[in-house]
CSV table of C-alpha atoms in Angstrom, one decimal:
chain,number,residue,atom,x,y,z
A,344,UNK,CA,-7.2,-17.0,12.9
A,345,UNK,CA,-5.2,-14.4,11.1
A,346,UNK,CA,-6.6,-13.5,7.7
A,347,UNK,CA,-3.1,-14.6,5.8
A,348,UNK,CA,-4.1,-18.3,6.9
A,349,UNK,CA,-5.3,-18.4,3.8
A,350,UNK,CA,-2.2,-18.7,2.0
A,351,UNK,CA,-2.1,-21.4,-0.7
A,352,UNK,CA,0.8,-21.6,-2.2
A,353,UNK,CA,4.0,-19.5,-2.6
A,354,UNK,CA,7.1,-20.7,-4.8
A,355,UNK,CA,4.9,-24.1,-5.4
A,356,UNK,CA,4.8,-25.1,-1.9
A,357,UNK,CA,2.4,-25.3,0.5
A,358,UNK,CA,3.1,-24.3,4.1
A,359,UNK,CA,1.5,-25.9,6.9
A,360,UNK,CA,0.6,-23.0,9.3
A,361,UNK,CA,-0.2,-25.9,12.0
A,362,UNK,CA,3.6,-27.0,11.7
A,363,UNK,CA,5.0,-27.4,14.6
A,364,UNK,CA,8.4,-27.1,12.5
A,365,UNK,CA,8.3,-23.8,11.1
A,366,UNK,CA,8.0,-20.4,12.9
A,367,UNK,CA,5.3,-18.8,10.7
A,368,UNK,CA,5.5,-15.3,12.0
A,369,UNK,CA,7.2,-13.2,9.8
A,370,UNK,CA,5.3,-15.3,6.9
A,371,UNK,CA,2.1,-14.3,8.7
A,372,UNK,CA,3.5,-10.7,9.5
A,373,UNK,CA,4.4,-10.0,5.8
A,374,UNK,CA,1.0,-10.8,4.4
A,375,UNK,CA,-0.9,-9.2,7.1
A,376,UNK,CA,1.1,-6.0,7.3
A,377,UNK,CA,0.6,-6.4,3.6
A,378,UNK,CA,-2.9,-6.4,3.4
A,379,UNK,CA,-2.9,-3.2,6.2
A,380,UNK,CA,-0.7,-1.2,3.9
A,381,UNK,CA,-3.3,-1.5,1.2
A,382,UNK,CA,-6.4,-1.1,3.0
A,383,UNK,CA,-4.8,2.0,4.4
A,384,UNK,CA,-3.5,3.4,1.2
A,385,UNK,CA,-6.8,2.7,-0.2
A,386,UNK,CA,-8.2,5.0,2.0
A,387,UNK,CA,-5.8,7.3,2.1
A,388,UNK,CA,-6.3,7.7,-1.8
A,389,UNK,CA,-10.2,8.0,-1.0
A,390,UNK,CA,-9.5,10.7,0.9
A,391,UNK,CA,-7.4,12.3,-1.0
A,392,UNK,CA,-9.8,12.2,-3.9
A,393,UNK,CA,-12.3,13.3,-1.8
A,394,UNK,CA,-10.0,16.1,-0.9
A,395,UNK,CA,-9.5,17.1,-4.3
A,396,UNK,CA,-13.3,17.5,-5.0
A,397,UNK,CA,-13.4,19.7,-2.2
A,398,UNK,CA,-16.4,17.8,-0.4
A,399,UNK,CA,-16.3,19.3,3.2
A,400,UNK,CA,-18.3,17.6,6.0
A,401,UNK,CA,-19.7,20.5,8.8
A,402,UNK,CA,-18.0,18.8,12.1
A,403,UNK,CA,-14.1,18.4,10.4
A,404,UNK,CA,-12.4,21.3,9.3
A,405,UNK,CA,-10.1,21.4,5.6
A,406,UNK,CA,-7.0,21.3,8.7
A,407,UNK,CA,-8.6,17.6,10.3
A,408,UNK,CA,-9.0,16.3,6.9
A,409,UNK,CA,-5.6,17.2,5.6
A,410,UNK,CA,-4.1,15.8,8.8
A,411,UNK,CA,-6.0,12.8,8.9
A,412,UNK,CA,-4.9,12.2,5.1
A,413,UNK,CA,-1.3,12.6,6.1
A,414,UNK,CA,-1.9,10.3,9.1
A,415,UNK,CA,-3.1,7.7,7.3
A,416,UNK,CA,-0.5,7.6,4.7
A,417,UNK,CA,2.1,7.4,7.1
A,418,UNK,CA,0.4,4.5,8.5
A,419,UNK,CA,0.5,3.1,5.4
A,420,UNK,CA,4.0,3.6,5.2
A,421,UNK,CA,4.6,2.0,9.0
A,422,UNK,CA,2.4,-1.2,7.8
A,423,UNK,CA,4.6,-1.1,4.4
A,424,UNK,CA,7.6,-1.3,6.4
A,425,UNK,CA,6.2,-4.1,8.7
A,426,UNK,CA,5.6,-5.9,5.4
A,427,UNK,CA,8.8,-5.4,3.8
A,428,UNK,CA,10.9,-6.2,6.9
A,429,UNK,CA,8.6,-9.5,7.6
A,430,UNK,CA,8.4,-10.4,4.0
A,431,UNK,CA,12.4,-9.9,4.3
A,432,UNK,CA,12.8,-11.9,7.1
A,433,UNK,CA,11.4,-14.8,6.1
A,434,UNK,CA,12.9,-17.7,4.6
A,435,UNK,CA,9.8,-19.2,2.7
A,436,UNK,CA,10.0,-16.6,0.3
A,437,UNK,CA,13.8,-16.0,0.6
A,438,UNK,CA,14.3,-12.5,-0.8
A,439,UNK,CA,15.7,-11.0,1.9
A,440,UNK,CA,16.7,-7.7,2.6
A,441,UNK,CA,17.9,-6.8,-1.2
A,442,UNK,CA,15.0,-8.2,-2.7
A,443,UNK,CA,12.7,-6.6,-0.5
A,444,UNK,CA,14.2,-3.0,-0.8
A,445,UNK,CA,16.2,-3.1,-4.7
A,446,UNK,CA,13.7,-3.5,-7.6
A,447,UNK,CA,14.7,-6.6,-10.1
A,448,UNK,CA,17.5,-8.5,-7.5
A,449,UNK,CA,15.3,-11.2,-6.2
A,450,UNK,CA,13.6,-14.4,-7.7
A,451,UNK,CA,10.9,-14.4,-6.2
A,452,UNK,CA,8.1,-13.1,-8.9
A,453,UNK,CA,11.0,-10.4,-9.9
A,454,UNK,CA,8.9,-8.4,-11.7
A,455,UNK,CA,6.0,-8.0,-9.5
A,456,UNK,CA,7.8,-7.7,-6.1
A,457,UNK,CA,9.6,-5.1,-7.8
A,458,UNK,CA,6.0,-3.1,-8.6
A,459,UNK,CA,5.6,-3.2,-4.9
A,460,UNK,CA,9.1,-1.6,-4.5
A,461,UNK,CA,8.7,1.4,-7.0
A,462,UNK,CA,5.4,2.1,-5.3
A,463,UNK,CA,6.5,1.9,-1.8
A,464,UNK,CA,9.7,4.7,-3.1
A,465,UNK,CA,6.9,6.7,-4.9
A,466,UNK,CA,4.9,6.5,-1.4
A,467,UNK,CA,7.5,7.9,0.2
A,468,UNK,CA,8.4,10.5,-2.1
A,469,UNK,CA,5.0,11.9,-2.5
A,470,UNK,CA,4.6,11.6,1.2
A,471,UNK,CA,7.5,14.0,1.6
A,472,UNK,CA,6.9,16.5,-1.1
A,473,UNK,CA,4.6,17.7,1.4
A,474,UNK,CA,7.5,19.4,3.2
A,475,UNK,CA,8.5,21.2,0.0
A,476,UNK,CA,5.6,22.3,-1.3
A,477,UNK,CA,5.6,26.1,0.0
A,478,UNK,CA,9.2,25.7,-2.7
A,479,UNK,CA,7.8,23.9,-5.4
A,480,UNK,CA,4.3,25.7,-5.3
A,481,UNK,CA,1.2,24.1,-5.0
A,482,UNK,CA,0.7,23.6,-9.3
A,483,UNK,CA,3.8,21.3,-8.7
A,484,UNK,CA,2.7,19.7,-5.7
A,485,UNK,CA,-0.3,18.7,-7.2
A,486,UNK,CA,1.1,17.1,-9.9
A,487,UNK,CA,3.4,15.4,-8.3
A,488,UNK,CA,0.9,14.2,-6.2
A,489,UNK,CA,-0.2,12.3,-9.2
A,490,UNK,CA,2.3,9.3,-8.4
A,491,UNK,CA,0.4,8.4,-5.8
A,492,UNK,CA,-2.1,7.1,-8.3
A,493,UNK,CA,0.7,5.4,-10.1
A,494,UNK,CA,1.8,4.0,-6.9
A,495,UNK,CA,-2.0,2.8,-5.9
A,496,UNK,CA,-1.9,0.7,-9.5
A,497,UNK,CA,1.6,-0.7,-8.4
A,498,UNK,CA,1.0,-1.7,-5.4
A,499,UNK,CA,-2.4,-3.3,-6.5
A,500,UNK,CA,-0.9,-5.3,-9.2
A,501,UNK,CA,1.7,-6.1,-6.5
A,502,UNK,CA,-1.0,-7.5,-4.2
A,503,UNK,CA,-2.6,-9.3,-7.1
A,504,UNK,CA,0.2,-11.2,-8.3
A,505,UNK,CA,1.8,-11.8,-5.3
A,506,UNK,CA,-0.6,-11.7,-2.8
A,507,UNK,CA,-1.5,-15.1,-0.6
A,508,UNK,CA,-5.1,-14.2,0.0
A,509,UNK,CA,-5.7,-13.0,-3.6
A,510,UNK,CA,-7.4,-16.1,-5.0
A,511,UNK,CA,-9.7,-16.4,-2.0
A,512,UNK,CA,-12.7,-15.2,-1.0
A,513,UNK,CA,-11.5,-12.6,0.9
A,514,UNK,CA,-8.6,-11.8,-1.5
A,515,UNK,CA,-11.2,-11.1,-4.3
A,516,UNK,CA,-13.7,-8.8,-2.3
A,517,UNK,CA,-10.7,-7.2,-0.5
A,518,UNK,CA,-9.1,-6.4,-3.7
A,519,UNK,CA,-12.3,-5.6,-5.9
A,520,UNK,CA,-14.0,-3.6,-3.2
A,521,UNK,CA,-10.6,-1.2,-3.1
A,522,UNK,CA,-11.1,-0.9,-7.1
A,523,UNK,CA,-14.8,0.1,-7.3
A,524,UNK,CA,-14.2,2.6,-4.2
A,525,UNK,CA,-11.2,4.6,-5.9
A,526,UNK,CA,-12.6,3.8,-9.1
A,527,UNK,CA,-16.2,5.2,-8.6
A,528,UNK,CA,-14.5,8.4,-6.6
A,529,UNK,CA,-11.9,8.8,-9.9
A,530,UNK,CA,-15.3,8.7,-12.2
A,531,UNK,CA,-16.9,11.0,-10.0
A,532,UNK,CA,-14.1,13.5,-10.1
């Protein structure tokens, strides 16, 4: 059983997962590409914190660690796009696609939805400043680079407040185990 069983309640109503009625898939898509997308920007944040502090492990080069911290966040980005285009598709919610890709046009909890959207356009934009750096300089890159933090606290309130699994078990360990690893690595740094 897919951890976005848990869902409880979105606009007030309670789906029935067991309904023979009602195709649950993108419903189930969105919150489990969701929660991937997270999970794998949390890490990819880890990592890039880790990267920054310059801790070096003897079996993986500086060159595997980059590349496995771009990997990752292009992941993230694949699993973001699952979500959006699941979370899009379904009519539970009923953003559709404007609501899941323009900040502020659905009604569906505009203003954290919308959190999710800047963050997901920050992703992307810090994700590709990688391919201007050598222009930009690496000063510039690095700050830059900084959004992705904004775009981690985004997509975490995002989660939060929208989330389906938030409330639960799960949800809350998910969630608070993400905060106390890039938390504790921030503190660290």
């Amino acid at each position: 059983m897919p951890v976005s069983s848990c869902i409880c309640s979105l606009k007030g109503r309670t789906p029935s997962f067991a309904s023979p009625r009602r195709d649950n898939r993108a419903l189930i898509g969105g919150a489990t590409g969701g929660l991937v997308a997270y999970a794998l920007l949390t890490l990819s944040v880890a990592i890039g914190i880790a990267l920054s502090l310059g801790w070096k492990n003897a079996r993986w080069t500086r060159f595997v660690t980059n590349e496995t911290h771009r990997f990752i966040t292009l992941l993230s980005l694949v699993f973001i796009g699952v979500h959006t285009v699941a979370v899009a598709l379904d009519g539970f919610v009923g953003i559709g696609f404007a609501g899941a890709l323009i900040p502020f046009v659905g009604d569906y909890r505009p203003i954290w939805v919308s959190a999710g959207i800047v963050a997901t356009y920050l992703l992307i934009a810090v994700y590709l400043s990688e391919r201007v750096r050598a222009r930009i300089g690496y000063a510039w890159w690095r700050r830059f680079h900084g959004f992705a933090f904004v775009a981690f606290i985004l997509t975490l309130l995002h989660g939060l407040a929208t989330g389906s699994d938030t409330k639960s078990l799960f949800g809350m360990a998910f969630y608070g185990g993400s905060i106390a690893l890039v938390g504790s690595l921030l503190a660290y740094r």
